[in-house]
PDB file of N, CA and C in Angstrom:
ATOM      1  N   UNK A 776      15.391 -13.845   3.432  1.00 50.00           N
ATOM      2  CA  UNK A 776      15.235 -12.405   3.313  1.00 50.00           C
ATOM      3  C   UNK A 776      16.174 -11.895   2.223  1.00 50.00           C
ATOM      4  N   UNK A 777      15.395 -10.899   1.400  1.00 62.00           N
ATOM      5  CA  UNK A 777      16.480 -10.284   0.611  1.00 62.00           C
ATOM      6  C   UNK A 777      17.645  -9.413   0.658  1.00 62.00           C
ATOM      7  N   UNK A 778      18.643  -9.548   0.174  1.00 64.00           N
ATOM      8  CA  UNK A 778      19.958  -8.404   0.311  1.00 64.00           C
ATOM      9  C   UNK A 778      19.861  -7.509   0.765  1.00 64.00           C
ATOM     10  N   UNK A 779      18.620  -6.694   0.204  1.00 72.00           N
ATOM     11  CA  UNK A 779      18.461  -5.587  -0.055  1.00 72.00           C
ATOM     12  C   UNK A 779      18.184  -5.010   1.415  1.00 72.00           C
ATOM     13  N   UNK A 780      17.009  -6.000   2.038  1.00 70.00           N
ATOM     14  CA  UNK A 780      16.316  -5.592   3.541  1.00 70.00           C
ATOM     15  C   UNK A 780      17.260  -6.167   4.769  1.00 70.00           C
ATOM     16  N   UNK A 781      18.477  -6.805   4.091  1.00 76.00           N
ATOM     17  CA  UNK A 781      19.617  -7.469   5.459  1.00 76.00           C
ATOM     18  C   UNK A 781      19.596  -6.583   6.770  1.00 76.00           C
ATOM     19  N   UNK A 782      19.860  -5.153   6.253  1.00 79.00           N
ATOM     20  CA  UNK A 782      20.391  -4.734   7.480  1.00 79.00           C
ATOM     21  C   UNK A 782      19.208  -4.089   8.514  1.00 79.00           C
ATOM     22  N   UNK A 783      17.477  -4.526   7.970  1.00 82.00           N
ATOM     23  CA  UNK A 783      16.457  -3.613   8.410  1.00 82.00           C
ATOM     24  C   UNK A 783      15.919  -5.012   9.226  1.00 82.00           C
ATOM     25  N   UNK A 784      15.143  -4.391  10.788  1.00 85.00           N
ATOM     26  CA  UNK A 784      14.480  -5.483  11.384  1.00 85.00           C
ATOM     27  C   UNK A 784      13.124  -6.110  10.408  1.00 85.00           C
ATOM     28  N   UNK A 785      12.624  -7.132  10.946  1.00 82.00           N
ATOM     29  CA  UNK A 785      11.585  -7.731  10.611  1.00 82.00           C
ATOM     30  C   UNK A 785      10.461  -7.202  10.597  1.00 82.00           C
ATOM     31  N   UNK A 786      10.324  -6.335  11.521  1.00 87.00           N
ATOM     32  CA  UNK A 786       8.803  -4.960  11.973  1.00 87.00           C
ATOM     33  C   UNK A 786       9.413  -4.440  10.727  1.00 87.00           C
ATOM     34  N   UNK A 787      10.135  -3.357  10.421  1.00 90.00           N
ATOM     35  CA  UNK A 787      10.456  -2.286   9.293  1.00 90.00           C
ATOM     36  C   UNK A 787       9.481  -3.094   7.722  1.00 90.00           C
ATOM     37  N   UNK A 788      10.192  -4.265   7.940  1.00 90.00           N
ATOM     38  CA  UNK A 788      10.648  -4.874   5.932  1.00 90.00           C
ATOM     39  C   UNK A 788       9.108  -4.982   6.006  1.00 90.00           C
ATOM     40  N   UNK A 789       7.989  -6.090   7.564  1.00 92.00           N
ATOM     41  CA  UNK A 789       6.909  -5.697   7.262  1.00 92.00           C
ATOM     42  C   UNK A 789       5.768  -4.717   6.832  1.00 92.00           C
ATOM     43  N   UNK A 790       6.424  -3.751   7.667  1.00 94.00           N
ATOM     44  CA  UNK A 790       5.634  -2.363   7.305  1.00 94.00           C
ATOM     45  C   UNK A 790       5.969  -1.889   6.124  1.00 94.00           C
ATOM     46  N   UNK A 791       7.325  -1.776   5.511  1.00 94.00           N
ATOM     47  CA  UNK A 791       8.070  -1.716   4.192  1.00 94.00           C
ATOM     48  C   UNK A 791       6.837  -2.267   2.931  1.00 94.00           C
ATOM     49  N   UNK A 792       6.770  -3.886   3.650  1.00 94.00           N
ATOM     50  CA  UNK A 792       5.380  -4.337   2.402  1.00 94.00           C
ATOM     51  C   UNK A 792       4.047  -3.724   2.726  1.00 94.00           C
ATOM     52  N   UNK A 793       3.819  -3.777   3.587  1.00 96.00           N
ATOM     53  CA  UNK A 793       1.970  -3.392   3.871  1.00 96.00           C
ATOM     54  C   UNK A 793       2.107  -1.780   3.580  1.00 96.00           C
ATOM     55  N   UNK A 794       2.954  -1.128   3.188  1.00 97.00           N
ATOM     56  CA  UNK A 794       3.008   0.342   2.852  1.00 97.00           C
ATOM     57  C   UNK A 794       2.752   0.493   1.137  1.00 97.00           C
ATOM     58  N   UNK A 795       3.748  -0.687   0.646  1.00 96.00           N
ATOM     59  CA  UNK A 795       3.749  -1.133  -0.812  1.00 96.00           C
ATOM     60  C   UNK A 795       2.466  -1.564  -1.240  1.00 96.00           C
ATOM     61  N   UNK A 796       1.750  -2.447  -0.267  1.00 97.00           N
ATOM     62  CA  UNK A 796       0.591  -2.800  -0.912  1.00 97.00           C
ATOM     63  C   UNK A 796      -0.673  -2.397  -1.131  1.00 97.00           C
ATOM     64  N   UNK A 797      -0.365  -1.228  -0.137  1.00 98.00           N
ATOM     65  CA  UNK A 797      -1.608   0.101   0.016  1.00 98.00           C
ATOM     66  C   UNK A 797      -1.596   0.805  -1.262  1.00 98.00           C
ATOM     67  N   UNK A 798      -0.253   1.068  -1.226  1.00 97.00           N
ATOM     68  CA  UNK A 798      -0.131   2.333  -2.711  1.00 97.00           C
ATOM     69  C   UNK A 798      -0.301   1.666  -4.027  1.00 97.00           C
ATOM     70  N   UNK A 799      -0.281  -0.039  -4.010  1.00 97.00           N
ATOM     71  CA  UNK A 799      -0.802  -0.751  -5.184  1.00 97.00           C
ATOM     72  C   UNK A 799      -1.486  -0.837  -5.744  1.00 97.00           C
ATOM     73  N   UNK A 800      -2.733  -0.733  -4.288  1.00 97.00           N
ATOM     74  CA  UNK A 800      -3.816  -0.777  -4.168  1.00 97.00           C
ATOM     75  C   UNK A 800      -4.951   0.275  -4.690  1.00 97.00           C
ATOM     76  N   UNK A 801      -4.497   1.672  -4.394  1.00 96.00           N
ATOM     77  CA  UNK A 801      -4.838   2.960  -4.837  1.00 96.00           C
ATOM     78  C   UNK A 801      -3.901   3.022  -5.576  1.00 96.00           C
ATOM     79  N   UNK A 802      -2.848   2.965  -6.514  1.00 95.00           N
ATOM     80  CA  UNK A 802      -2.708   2.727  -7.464  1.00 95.00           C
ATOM     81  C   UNK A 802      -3.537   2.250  -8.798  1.00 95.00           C
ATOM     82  N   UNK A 803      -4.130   1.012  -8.171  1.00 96.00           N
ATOM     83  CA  UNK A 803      -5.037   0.403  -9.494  1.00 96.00           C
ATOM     84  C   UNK A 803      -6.299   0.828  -9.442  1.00 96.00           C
ATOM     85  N   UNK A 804      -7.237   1.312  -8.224  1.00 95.00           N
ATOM     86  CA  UNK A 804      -8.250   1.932  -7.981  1.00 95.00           C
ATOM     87  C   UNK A 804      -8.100   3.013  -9.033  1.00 95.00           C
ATOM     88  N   UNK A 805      -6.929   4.141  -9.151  1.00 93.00           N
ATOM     89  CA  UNK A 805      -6.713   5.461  -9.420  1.00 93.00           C
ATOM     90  C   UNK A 805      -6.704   5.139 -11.309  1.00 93.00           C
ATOM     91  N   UNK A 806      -6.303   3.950 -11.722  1.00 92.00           N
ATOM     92  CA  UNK A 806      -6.376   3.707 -12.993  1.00 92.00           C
ATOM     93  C   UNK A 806      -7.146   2.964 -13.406  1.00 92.00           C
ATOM     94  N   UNK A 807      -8.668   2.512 -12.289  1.00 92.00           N
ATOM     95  CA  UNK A 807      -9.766   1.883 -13.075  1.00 92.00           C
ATOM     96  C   UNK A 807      -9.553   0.412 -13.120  1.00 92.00           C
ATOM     97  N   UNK A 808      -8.534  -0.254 -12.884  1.00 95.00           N
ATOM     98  CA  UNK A 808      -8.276  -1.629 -12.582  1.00 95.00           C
ATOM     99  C   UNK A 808      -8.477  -2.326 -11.354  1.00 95.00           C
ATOM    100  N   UNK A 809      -9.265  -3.660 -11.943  1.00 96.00           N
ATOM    101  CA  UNK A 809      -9.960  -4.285 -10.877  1.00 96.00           C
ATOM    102  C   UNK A 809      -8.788  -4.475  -9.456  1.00 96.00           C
ATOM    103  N   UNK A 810      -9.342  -4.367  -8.329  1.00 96.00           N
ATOM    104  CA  UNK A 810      -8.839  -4.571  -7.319  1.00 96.00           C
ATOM    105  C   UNK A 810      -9.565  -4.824  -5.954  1.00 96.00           C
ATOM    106  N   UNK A 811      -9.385  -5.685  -5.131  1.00 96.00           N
ATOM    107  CA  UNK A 811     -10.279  -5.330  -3.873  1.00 96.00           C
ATOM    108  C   UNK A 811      -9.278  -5.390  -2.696  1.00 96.00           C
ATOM    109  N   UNK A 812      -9.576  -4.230  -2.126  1.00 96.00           N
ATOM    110  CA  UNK A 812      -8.532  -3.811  -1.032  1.00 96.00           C
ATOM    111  C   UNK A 812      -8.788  -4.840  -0.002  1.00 96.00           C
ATOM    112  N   UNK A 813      -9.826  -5.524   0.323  1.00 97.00           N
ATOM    113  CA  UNK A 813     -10.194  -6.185   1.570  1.00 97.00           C
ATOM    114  C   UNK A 813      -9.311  -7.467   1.454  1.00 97.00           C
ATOM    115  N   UNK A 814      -9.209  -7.895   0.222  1.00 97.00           N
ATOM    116  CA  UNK A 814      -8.714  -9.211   0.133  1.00 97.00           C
ATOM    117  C   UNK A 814      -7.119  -8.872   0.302  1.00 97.00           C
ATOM    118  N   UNK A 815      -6.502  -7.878  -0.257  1.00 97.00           N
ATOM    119  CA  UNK A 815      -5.281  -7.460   0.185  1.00 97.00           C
ATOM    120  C   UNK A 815      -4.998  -6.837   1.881  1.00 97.00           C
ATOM    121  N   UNK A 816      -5.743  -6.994   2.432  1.00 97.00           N
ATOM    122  CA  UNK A 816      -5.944  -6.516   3.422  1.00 97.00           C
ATOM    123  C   UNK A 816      -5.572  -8.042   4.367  1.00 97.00           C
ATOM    124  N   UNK A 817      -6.437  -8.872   4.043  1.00 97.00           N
ATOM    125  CA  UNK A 817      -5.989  -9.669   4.826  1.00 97.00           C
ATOM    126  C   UNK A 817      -5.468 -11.170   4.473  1.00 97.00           C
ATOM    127  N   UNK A 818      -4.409 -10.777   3.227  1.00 97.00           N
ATOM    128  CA  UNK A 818      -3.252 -10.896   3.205  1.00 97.00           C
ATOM    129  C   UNK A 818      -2.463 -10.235   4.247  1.00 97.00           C
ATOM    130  N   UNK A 819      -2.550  -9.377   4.539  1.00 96.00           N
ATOM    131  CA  UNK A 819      -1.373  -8.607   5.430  1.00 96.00           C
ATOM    132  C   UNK A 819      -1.114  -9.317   6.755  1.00 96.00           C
ATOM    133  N   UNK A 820      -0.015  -9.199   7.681  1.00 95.00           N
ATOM    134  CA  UNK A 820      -0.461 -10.178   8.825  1.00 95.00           C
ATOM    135  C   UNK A 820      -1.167  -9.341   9.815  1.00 95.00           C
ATOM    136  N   UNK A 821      -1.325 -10.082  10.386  1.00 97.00           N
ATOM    137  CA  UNK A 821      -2.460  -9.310  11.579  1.00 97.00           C
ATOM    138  C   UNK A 821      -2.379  -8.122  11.777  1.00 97.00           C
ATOM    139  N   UNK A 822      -0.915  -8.279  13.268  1.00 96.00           N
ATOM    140  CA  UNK A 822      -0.401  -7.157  13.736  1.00 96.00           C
ATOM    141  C   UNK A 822       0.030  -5.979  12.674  1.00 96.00           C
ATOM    142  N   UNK A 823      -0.561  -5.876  11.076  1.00 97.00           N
ATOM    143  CA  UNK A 823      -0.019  -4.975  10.501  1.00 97.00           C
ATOM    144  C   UNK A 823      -0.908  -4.413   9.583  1.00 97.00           C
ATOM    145  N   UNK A 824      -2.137  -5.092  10.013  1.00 97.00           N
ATOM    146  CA  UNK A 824      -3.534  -4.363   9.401  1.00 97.00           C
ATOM    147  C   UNK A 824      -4.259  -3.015   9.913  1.00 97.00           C
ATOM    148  N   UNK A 825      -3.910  -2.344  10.410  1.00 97.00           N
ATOM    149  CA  UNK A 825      -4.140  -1.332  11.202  1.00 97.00           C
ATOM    150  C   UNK A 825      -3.591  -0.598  10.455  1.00 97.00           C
ATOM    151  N   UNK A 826      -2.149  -0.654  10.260  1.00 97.00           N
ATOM    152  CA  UNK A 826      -1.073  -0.218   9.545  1.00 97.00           C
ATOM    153  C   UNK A 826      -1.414   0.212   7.862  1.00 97.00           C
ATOM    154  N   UNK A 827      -1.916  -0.955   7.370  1.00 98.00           N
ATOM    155  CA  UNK A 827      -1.917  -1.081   6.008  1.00 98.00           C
ATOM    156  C   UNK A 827      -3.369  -0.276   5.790  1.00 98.00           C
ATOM    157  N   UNK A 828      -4.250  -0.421   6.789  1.00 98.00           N
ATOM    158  CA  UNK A 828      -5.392   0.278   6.577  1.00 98.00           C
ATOM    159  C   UNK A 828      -5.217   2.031   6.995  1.00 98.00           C
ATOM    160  N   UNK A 829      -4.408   2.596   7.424  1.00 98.00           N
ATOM    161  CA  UNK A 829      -3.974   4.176   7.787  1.00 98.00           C
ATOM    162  C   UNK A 829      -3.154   4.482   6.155  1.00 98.00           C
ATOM    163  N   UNK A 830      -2.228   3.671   6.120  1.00 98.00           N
ATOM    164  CA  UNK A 830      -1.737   3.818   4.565  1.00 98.00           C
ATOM    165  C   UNK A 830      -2.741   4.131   3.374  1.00 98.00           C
ATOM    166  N   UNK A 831      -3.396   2.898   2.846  1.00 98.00           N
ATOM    167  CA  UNK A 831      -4.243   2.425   2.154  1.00 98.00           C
ATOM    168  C   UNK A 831      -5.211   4.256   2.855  1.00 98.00           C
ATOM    169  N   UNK A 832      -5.361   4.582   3.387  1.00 98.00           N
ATOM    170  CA  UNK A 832      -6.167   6.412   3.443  1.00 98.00           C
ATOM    171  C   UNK A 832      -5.111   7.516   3.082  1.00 98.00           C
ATOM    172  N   UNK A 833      -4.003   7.157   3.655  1.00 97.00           N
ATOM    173  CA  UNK A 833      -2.603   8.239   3.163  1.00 97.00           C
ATOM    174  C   UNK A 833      -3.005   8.088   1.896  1.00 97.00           C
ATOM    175  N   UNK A 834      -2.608   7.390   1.004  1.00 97.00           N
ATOM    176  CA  UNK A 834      -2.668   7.034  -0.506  1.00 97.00           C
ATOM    177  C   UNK A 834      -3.600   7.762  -1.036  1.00 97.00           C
ATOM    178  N   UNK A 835      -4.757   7.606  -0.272  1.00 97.00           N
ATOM    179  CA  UNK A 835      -6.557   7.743  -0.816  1.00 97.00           C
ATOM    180  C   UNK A 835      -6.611   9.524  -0.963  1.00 97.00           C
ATOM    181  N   UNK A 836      -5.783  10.214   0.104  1.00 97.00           N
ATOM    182  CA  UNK A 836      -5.709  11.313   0.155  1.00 97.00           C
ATOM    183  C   UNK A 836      -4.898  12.055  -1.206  1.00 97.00           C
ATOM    184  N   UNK A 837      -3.549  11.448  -0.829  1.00 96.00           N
ATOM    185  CA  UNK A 837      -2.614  12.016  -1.750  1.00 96.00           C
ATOM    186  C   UNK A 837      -3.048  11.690  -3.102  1.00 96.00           C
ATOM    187  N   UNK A 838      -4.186  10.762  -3.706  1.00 94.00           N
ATOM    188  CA  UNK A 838      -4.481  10.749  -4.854  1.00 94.00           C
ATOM    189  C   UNK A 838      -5.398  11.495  -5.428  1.00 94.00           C
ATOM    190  N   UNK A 839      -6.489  11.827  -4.144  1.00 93.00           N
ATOM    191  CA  UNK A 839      -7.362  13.096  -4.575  1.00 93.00           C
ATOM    192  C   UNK A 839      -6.758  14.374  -4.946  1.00 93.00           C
ATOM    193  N   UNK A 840      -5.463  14.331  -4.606  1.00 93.00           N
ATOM    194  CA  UNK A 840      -5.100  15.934  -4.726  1.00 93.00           C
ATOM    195  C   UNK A 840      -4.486  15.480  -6.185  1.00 93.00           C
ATOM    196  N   UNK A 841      -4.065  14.704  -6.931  1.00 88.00           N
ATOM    197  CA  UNK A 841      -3.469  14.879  -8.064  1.00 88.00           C
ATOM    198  C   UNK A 841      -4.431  15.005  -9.242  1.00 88.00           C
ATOM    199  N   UNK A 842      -3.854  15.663 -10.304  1.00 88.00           N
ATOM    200  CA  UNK A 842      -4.719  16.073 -11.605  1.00 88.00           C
ATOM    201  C   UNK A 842      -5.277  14.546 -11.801  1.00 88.00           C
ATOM    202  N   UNK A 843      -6.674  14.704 -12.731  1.00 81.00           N
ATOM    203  CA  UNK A 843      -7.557  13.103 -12.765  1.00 81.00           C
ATOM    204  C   UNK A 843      -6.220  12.451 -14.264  1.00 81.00           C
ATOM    205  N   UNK A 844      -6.182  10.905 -13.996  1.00 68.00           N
ATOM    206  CA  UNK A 844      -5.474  10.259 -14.659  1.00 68.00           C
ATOM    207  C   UNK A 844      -6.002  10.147 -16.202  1.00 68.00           C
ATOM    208  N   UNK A 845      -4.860  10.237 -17.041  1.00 66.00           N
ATOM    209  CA  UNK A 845      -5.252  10.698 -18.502  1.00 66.00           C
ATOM    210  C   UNK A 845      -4.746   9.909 -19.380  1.00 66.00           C
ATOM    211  N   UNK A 846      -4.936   8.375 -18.970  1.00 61.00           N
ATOM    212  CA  UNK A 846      -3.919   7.388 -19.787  1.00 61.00           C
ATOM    213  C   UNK A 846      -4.938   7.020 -20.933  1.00 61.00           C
ATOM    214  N   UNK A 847      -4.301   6.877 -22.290  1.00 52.00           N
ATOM    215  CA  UNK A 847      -4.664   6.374 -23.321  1.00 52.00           C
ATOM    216  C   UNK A 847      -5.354   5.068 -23.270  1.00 52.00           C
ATOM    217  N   UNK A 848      -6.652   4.919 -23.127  1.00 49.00           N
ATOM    218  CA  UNK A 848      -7.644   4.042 -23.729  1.00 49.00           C
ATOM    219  C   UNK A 848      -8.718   4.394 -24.031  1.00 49.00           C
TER     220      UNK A 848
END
């Protein structure tokens, strides 16, 4: 485990990633880059797919509300 997550339980640092990998996820959706959530999905471990799938909609939300993405290509 890293330094960084020493002093956090094992539930937290998991949810910590499956939170990260949601917003990656709609992240690259939001900029047109290939991605498939399902396969990141179950990557996740079990008990934390539920989790990653409520996120992975948090994200989905909070990205509809932002101005449409305007990156140079």
């Amino acid at each position: 485990m890293s330094l960084y997550y020493q002093g956090y339980s094992g539930n937290y640092v998991g949810k910590l990633h499956a939170d990260i990998a949601a917003s990656c996820v709609v992240g690259r959706e939001r900029m047109n880059l290939p991605v498939t959530p399902a396969l990141v999905e179950a990557e996740q471990p079990e008990h934390l797919r539920h989790y990653f799938k409520q996120r992975l909609e948090h994200y989905r939300r909070i990205s509809q509300q932002l101005p449409p993405d305007q990156t140079c290509g």
